[in-house]
XYZ file of C-alpha atoms in Angstrom:
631
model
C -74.289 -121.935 -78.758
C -73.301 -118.709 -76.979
C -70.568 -117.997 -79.013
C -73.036 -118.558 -82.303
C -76.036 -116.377 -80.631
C -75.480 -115.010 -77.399
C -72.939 -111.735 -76.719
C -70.169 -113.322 -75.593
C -66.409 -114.651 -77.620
C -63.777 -115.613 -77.168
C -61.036 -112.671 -78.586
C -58.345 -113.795 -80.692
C -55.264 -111.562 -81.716
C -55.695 -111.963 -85.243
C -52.627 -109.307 -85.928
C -49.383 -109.679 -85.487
C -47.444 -107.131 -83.260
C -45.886 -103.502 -84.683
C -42.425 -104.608 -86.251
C -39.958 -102.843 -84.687
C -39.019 -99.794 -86.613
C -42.755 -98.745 -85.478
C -42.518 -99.859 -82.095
C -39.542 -97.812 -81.239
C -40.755 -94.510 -83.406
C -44.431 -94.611 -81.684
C -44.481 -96.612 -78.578
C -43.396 -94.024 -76.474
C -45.791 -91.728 -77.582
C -49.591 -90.168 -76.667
C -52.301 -88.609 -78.163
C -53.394 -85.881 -76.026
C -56.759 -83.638 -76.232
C -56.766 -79.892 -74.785
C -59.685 -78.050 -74.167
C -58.633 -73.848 -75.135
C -55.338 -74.736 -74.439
C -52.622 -76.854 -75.324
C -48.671 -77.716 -74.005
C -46.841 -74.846 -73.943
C -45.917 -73.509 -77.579
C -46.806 -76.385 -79.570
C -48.547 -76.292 -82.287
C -51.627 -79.043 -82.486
C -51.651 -81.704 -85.038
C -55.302 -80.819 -85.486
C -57.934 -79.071 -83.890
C -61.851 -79.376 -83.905
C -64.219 -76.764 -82.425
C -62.493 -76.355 -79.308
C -59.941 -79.110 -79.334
C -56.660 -79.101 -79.668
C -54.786 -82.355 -80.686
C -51.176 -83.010 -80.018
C -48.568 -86.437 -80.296
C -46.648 -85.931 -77.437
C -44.092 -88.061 -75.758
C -45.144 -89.928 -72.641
C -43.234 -88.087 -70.252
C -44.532 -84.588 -71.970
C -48.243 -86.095 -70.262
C -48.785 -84.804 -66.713
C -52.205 -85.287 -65.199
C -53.877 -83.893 -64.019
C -53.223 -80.872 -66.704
C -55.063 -77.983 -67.149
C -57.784 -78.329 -70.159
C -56.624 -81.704 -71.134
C -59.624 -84.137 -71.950
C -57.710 -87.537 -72.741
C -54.347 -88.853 -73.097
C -53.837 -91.953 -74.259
C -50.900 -94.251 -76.424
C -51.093 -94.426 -79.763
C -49.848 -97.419 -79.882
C -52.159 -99.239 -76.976
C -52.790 -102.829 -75.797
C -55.356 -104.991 -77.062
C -56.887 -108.099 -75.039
C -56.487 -110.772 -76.851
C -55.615 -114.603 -75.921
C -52.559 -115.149 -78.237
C -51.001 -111.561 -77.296
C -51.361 -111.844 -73.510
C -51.508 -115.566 -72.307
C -52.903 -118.942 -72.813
C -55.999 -118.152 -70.693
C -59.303 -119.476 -72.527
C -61.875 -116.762 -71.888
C -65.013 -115.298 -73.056
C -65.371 -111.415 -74.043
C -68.499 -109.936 -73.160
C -70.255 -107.403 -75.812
C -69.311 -105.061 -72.952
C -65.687 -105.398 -72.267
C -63.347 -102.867 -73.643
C -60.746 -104.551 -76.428
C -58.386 -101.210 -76.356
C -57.066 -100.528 -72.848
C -54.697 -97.378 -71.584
C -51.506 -99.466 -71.380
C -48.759 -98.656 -74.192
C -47.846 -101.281 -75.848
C -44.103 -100.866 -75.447
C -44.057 -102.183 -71.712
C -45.446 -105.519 -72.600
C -43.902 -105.783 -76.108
C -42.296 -109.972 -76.561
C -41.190 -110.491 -79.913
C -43.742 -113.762 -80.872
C -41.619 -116.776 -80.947
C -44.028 -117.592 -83.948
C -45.741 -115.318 -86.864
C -49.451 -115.391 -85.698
C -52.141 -115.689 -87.968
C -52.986 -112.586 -90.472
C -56.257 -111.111 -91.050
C -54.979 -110.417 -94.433
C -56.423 -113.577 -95.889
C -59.839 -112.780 -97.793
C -61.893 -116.167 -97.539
C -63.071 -117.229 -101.146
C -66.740 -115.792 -101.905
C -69.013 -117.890 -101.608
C -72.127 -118.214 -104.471
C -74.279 -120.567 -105.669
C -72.804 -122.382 -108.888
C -75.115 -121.251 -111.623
C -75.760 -117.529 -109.637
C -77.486 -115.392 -112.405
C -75.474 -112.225 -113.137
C -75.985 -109.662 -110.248
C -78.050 -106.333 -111.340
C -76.344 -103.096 -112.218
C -76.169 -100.312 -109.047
C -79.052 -98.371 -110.578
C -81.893 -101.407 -109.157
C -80.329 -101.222 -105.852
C -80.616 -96.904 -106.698
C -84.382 -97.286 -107.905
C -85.308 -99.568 -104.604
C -84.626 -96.756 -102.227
C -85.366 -94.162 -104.554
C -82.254 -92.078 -104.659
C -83.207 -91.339 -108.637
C -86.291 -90.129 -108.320
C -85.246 -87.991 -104.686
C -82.341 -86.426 -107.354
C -85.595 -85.652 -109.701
C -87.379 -83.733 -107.073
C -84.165 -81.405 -106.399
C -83.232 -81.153 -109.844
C -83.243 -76.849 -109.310
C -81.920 -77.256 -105.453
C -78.642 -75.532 -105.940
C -76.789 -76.834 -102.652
C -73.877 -79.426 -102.356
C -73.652 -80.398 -99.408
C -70.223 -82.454 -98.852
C -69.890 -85.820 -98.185
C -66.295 -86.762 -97.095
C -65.268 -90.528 -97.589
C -62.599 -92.084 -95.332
C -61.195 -95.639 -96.230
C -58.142 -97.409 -96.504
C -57.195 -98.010 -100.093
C -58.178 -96.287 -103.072
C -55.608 -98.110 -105.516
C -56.634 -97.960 -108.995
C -58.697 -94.982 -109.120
C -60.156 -93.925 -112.419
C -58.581 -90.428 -113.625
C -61.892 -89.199 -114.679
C -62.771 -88.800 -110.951
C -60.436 -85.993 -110.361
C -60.189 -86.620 -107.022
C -56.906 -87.041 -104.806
C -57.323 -89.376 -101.645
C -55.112 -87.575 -98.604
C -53.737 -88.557 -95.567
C -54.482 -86.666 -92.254
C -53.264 -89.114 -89.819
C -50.156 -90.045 -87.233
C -47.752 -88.395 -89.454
C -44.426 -91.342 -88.966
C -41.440 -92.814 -91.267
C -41.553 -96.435 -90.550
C -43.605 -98.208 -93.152
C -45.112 -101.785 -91.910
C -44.250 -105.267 -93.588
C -44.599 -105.406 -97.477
C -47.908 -106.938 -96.921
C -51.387 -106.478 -99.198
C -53.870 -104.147 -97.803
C -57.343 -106.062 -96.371
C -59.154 -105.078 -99.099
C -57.373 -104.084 -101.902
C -59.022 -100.798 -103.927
C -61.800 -101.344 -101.224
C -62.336 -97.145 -101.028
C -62.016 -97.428 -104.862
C -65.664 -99.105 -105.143
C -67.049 -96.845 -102.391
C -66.052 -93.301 -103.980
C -67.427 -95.250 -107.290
C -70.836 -95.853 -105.661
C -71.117 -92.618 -104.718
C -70.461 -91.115 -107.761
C -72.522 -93.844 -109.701
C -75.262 -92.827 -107.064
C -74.795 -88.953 -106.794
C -73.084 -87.466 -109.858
C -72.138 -83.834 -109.086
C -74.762 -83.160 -106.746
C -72.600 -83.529 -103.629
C -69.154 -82.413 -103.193
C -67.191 -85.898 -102.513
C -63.765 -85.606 -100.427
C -61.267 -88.886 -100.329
C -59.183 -89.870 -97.237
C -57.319 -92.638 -96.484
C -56.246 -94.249 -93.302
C -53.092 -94.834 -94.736
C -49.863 -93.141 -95.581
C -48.422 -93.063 -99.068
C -46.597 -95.979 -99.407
C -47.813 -97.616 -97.053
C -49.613 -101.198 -97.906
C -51.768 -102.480 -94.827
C -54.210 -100.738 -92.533
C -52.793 -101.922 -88.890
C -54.824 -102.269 -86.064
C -52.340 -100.930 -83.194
C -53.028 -97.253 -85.366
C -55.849 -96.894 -87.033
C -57.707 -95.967 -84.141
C -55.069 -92.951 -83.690
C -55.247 -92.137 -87.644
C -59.016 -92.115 -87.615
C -59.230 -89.477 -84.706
C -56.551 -87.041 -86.804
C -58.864 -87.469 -89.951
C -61.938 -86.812 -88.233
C -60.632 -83.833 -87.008
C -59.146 -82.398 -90.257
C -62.431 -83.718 -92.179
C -65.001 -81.315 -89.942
C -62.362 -78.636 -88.948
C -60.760 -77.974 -92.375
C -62.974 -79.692 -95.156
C -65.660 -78.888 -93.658
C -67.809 -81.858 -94.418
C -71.330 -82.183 -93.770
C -71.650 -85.491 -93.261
C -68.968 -88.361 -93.673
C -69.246 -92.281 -94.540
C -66.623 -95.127 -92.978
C -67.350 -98.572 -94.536
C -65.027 -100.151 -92.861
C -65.470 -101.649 -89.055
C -62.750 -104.177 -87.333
C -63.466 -105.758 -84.362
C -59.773 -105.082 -82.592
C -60.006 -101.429 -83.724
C -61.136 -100.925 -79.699
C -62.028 -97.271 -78.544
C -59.617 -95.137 -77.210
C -60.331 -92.197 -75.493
C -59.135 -89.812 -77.651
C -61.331 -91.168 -80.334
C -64.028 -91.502 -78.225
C -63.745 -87.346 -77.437
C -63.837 -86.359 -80.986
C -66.855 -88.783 -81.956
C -68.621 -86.829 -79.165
C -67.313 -83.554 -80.339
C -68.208 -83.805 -84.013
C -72.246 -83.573 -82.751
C -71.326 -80.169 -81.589
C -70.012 -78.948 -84.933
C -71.633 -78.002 -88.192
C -72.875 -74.856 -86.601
C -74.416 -77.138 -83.344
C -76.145 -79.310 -85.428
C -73.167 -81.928 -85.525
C -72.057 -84.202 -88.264
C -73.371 -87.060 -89.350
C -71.012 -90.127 -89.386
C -72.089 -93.503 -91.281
C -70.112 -96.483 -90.490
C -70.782 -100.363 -91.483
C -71.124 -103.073 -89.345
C -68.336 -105.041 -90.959
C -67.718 -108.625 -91.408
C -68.151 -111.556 -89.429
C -65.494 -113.421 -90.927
C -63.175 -111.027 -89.261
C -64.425 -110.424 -85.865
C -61.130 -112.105 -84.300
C -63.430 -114.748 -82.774
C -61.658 -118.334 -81.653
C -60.653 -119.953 -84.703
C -63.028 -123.002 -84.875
C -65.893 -121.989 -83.425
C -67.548 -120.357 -86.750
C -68.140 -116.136 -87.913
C -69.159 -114.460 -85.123
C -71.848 -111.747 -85.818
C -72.237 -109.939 -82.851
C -70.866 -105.999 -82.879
C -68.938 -105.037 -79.744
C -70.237 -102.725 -77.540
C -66.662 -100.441 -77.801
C -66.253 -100.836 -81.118
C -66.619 -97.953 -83.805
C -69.932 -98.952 -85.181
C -71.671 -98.981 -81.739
C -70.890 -95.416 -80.519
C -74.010 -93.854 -80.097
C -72.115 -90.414 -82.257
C -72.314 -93.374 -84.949
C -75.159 -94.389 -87.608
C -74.500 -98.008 -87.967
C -75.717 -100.001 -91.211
C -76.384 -103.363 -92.199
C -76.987 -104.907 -95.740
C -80.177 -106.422 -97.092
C -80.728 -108.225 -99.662
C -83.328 -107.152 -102.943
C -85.959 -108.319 -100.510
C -84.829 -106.427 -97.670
C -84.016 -109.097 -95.939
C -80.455 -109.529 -93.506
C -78.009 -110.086 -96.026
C -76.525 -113.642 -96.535
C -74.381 -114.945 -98.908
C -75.868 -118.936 -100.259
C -73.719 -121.728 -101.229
C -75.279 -124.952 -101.985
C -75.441 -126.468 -99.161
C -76.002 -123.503 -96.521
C -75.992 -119.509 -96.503
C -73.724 -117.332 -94.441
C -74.498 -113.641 -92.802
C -72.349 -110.632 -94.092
C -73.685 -108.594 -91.063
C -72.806 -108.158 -87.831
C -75.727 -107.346 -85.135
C -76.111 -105.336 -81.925
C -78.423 -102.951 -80.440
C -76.497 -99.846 -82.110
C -77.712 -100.990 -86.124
C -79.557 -98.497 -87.137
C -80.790 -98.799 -90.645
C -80.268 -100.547 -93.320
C -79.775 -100.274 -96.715
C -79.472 -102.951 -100.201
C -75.946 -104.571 -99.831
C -76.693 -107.646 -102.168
C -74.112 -107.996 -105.298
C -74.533 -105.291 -107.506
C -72.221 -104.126 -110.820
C -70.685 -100.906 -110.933
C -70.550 -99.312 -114.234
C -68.527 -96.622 -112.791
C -65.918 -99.371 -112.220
C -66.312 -101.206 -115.746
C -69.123 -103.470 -114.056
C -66.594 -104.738 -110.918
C -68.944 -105.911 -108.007
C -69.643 -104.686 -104.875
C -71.502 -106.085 -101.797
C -71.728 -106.029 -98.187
C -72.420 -103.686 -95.370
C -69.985 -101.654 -96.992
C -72.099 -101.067 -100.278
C -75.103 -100.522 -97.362
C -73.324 -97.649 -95.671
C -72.652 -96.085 -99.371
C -75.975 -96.400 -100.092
C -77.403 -94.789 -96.800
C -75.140 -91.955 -97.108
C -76.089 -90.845 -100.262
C -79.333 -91.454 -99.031
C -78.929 -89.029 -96.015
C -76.479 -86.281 -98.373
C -79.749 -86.051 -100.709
C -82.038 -85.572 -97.723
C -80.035 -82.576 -96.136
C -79.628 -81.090 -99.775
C -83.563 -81.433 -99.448
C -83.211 -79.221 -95.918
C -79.879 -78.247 -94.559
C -80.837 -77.243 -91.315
C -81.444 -81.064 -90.009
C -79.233 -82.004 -87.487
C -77.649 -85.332 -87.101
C -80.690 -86.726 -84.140
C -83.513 -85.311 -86.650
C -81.956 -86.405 -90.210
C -82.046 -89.863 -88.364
C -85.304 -89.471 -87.088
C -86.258 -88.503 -90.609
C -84.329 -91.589 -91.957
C -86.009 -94.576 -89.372
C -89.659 -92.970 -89.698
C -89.164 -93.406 -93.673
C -87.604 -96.647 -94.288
C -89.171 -99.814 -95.667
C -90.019 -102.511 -92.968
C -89.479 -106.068 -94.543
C -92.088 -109.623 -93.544
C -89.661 -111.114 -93.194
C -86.014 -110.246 -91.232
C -84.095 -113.362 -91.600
C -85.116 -116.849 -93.207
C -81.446 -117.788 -93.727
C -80.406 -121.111 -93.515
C -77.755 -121.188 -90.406
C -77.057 -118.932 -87.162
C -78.449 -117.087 -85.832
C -81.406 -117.146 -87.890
C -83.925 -118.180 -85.103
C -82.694 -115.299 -83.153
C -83.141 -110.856 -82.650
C -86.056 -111.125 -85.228
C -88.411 -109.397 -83.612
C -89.273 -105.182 -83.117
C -89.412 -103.630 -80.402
C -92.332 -100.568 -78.972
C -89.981 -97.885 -80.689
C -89.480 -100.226 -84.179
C -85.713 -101.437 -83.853
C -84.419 -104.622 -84.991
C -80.991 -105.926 -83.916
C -80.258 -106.893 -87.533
C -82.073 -104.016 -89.678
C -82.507 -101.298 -87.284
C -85.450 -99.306 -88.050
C -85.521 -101.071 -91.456
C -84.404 -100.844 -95.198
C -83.416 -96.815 -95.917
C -85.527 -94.804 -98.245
C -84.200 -91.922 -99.927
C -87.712 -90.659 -101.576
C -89.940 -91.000 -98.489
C -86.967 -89.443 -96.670
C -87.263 -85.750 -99.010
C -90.766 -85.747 -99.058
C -90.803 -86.188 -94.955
C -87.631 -83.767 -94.780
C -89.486 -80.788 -96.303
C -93.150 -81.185 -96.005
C -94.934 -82.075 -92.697
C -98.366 -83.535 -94.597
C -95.652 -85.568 -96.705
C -94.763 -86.950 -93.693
C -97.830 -87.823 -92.025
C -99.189 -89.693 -94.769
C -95.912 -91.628 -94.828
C -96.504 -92.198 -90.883
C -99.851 -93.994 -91.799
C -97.693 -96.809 -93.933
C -98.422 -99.946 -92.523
C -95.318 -101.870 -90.450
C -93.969 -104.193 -91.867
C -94.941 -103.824 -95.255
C -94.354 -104.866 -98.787
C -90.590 -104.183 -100.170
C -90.760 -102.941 -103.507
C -88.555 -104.643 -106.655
C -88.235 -101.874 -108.546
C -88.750 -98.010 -107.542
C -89.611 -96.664 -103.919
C -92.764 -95.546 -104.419
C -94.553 -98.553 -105.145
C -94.310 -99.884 -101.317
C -97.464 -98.424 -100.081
C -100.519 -96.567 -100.729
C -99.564 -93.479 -98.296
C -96.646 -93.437 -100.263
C -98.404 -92.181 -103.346
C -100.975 -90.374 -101.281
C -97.606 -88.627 -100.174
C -96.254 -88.109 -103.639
C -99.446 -86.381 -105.375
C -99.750 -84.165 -102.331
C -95.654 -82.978 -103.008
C -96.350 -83.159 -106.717
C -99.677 -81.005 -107.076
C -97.798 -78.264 -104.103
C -95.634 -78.399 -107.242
C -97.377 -77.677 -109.967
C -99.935 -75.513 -108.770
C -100.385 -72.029 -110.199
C -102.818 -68.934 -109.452
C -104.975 -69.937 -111.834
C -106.525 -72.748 -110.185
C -107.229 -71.406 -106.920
C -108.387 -68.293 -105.151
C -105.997 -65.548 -104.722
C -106.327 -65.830 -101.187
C -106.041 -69.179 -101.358
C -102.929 -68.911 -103.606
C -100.981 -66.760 -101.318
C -101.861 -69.268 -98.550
C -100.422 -72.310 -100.303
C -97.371 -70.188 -101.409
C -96.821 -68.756 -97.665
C -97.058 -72.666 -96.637
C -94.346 -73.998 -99.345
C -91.932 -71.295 -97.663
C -92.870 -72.549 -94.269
C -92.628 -76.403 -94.197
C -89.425 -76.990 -93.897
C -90.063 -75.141 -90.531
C -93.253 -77.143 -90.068
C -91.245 -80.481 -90.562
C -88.455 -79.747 -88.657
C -91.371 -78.722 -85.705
C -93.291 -82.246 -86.563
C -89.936 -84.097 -85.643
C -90.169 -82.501 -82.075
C -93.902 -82.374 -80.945
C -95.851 -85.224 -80.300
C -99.068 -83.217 -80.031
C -98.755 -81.748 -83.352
C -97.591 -85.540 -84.890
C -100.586 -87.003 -83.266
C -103.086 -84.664 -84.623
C -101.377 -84.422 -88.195
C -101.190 -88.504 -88.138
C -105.087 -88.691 -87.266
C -106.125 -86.199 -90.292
C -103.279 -88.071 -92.227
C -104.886 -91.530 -91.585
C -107.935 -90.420 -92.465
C -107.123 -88.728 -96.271
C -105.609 -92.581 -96.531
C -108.820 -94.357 -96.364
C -110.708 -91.765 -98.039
C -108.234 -91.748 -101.096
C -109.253 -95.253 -101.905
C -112.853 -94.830 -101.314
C -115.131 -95.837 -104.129
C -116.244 -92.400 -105.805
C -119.878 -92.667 -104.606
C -118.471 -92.679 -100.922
C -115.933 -90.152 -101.581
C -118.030 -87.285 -103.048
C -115.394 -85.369 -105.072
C -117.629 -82.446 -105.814
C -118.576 -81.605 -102.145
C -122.352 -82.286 -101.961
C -122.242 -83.255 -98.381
C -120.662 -81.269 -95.064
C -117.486 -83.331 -94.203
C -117.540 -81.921 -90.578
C -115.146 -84.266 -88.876
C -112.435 -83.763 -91.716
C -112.363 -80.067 -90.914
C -112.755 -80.099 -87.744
C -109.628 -82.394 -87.272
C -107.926 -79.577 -89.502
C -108.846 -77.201 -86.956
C -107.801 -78.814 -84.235
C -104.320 -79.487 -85.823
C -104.125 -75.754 -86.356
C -104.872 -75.054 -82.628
C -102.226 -77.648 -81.690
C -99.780 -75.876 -83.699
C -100.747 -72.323 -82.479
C -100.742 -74.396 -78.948
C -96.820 -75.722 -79.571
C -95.350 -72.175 -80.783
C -96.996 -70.536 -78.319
C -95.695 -72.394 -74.917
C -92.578 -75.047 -76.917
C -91.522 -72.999 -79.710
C -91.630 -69.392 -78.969
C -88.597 -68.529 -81.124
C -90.763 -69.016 -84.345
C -93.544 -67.216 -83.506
C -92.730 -64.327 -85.404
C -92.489 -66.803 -88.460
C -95.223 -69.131 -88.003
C -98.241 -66.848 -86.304
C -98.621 -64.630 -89.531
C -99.258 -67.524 -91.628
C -101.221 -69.170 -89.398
C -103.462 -66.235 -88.347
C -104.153 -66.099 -91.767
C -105.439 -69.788 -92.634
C -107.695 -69.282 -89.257
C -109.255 -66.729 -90.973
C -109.434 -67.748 -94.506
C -111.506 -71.170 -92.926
C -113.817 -68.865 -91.072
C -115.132 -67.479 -93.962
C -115.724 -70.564 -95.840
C -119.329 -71.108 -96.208
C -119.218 -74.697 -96.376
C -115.986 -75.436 -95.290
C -116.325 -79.547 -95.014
C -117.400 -79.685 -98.265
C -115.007 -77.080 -99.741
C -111.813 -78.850 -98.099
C -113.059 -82.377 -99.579
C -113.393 -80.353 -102.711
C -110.093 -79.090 -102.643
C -108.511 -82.408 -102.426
C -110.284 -84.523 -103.990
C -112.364 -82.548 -107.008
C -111.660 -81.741 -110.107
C -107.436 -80.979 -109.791
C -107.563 -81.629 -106.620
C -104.603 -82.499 -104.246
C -105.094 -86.217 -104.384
C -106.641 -86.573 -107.799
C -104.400 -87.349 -109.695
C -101.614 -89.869 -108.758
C -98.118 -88.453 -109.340
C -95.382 -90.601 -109.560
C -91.616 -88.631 -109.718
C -89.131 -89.239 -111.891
C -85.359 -87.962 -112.510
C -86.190 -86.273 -115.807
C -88.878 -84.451 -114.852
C -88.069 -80.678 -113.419
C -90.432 -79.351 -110.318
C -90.502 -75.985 -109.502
């Protein structure tokens, strides 16, 4: 059974070699990386931050060299039984598929074709499968309509660059052009279909379906016009070029590859710009979403079943990577059922992530064509994440995933599926990771309201773990949710008129501060632990019965205020010795709610008042919704 559950397989060159018009115009040459510099006078192929990328021939290489990070062949070798001997042996999750030798010293023609990954194995679906839902329940589960709702007046774009390898059949009305940024060459491969045909087609349609015009969506392909199939031996090479042009030139904010392969391997070149794109975007690096791909084609030993673990040097496992899986509507690790058994359309590994709703879903984008897998996940979590950054730009790529695995939705249940490796890497860990879901089912609501107000997300903290996966709409998974959505809402709506002046200028010298205040709750523990006590606490009192609760503040609610003070002093505490820089911004504000308190009379009483009385912050339940405009 290790093959089936353990993190060992046995590699199989699925691929057939470079024909020979390729060989000879690539397998000679390198892709080298300069620091500064560069080779003489030539100009790079690309550059990012301070990289400079050149394809040089092998004999233009000299290392040592001064400034160069990595040289490597474009065209490199791959382990794999058929392509280097007979030899029947196991591939740990840890062994490197793409090594440093070029290809061209080892190249045999194959005295027979070898198998192609080309072949798409039939779906498979039960035989009376009701008709799947249209995109928008898969939209309203993670609440990416009702996040849009609450930025209906935000006025940023951020841009969200897509890079896949066919985008055949693209509807006009799009108006956007897929480019090409990668090994610029003349030889074309065999006349053979692409994996997927139109695959990038339904992703750009997902997004759109899912985003509209708030984002500013960017096509690139991995292949060259003309060209038909997405090889291997050079999409590693093509994918470090596009990187680079996508965060040097396009400047994209984040970007989204739904595509993984399991001979891809990880040269060093790519490697160097993964690592490289977390210093851009003005330090706060990019953000790079990638699925876990298929297990149908992770080149294990033909006969021994899908494989579904993700190797440790493949794309989706860097750690400059968000890796997602699929669920299904019940967030669940997405199988596909037959009649007779089910099979996984996820891979594992300890680098998943999140995950997000990959179950069949129509796209009317597309006239209703359907759309599944990890790859509809890793749409679906990167709209997800481009709403939460137009929420607050400033994230970088550590806290918008911090952000993201604090607010998704932990299933019952991770697998009940029918065949391997059900019975196996169900469990969470101390820090909430699951091999299969990561931190859980994404959650584009919760992750707004956490992104830009800290009380927001404390009360979504306090949900429980795991908890109950909604059908329909985000917000329904958990009391702190709504708890979380009145406070937002009533921050909102709230004018002069009900409060004190004093009080007024307070709440409106808060609502310019807490995107500072979140961004300072994703990096202190102190301050988390004393906003997550008073946040537990407003919890159980919001479903007190109204005799308990005393909404119109007979009684002195000491405790309650004094665990407000106390949060106030940690904060003070944390800027004063952690977080000096934002002193000047924070103290004001907070010098002034220190002294506003002290002059409270009754000041238990008054705060329970002031949340829970007459139009209080937690009176009345507030539930967003795309065609409603908040202030």
């Amino acid at each position: 059974m290790i093959h089936q559950t353990g993190y060992a397989r046995r590699l199989t060159m699925v691929e057939r070699l470079p024909d020979k018009a390729l060989l000879e115009e690539l397998g000679t040459r390198a892709l080298a990386i300069f620091r500064g510099g560069g080779p003489g006078s030539r100009e790079p192929l690309a550059t990012l931050g301070d990289l400079r990328l050149y394809l040089l021939e092998r004999e233009e290489v000299q290392q040592p060299a001064e400034g160069l990070v990595v040289a490597e062949p474009v065209l490199c070798v791959r382990r794999g039984r058929k392509l280097l001997g007979p030899e029947d042996r196991f591939v740990g999750i840890d062994d490197e598929v793409c090594t440093t030798q070029y290809l061209l010293d080892l190249y045999r023609p194959p005295e027979q074709p070898q198998p192609s990954p080309r072949h798409v194995p039939p779906m498979w679906a039960p035989s009376a499968a009701p008709e799947p839902d249209l995109l928008i329940a898969a939209l309203e589960n993670i609440g990416l309509p009702a996040a849009l709702g609450l930025l209906r007046n935000v006025p940023r774009r951020p841009r969200l660059a897509l890079i896949d390898e066919s985008f055949e059949g693209l509807p006009d009305r799009f108006a956007l052009t897929p480019t090409f940024r990668g090994v610029p060459r003349h030889s074309q491969s065999e006349d053979l279909p692409a994996m997927e045909p139109s695959h990038g087609t339904r992703m750009a349609a997902t997004l759109v379906e899912a985003l509209g015009e708030t984002v500013e969506l960017g096509l690139f392909k991995l292949l060259p016009e003309g060209e038909p199939f997405a090889s291997a031996w050079l999409t590693p090479a093509d994918l470090t070029l596009t990187l680079a042009h996508v965060i040097q030139e396009w400047k994209a904010d984040l970007i989204m590859i739904p595509a993984s392969n399991g001979l891809w391997g990880m040269p060093g070149y790519l490697r160097a710009v993964l690592r490289e794109t977390q210093r851009c975007r003005g330090g706060r690096g990019v953000p790079i979403f990638c699925s876990v791909g298929d297990p149908t084609r992770n080149h294990d030993e033909p006969g021994s079943g899908p494989f579904q673990v993700l190797g440790a040097d493949e794309l989706a496992s860097q750690p400059y990577v968000i890796a997602i899986a699929s669920t299904d509507a019940a967030g669940r690790w997405y199988r596909r059922f037959n009649r007779t058994n089910s099979r996984p359309l996820n891979r594992f590994g300890p680098a998943v992530a999140l995950s997000a709703p990959g179950d069949f879903h129509r796209l009317s984008q597309l006239e209703r064509r359907l759309a599944d897998d990890s790859s509809l996940a890793t749409a679906l979590a990167a709209a997800s994440a481009a709403v939460v950054l137009r929420s607050n730009p400033e994230l970088s790529t550590r806290e918008l995933l911090e952000v993201l695995r604090q607010t998704a939705d932990v299933p019952p249940i991770v697998d009940d599926g029918a065949g391997p490796p059900s019975e196996t890497f169900n469990g969470w860990d101390r820090d909430g990771h699951n091999f299969k879901l990561g931190a859980g089912r994404i959650n584009a609501l919760s992750g707004v309201l956490a992104a830009v107000d800290p009380v927001c997300a404390s009360l979504l903290l306090t949900r429980s773990r795991p908890g109950r996966i909604p059908s329909r709409g985000a917000a329904e998974a958990d009391p702190a949710f709504l708890c979380a959505a009145a406070w937002y809402g009533w921050t909102g709506r709230q004018t002069m008129g009900t409060l004190s002046p004093e009080a007024w200028r307070l709440l409106q010298g808060y609502l310019e501060l807490r995107e500072k205040l979140s961004w300072l709750l994703l990096h202190s523990r102190p301050l988390r632990d004393a906003l997550l006590w008073l946040a537990r606490h407003l919890v159980a009192l919001q479903f007190a019965p109204d005799h308990e609760l005393d909404r119109q503040g007979q009684r002195e609610h000491g405790a309650l205020f004094h665990r407000v003070t106390h949060t106030l002093e940690v904060l003070r505490d944390e800027v004063a010795t952690h977080f000096s820089k934002d002193a000047a911004l924070l103290l004001p504000w907070l010098e002034s709610v220190e002294s506003f308190l002290v002059g409270l009379k009754r000041p238990g009483a008054e705060f329970l008042r002031f949340l829970y009385g007459p139009r209080g912050a937690f009176t009345a339940m507030w539930l967003p919704h795309p065609a409603l405009s908040f202030p």
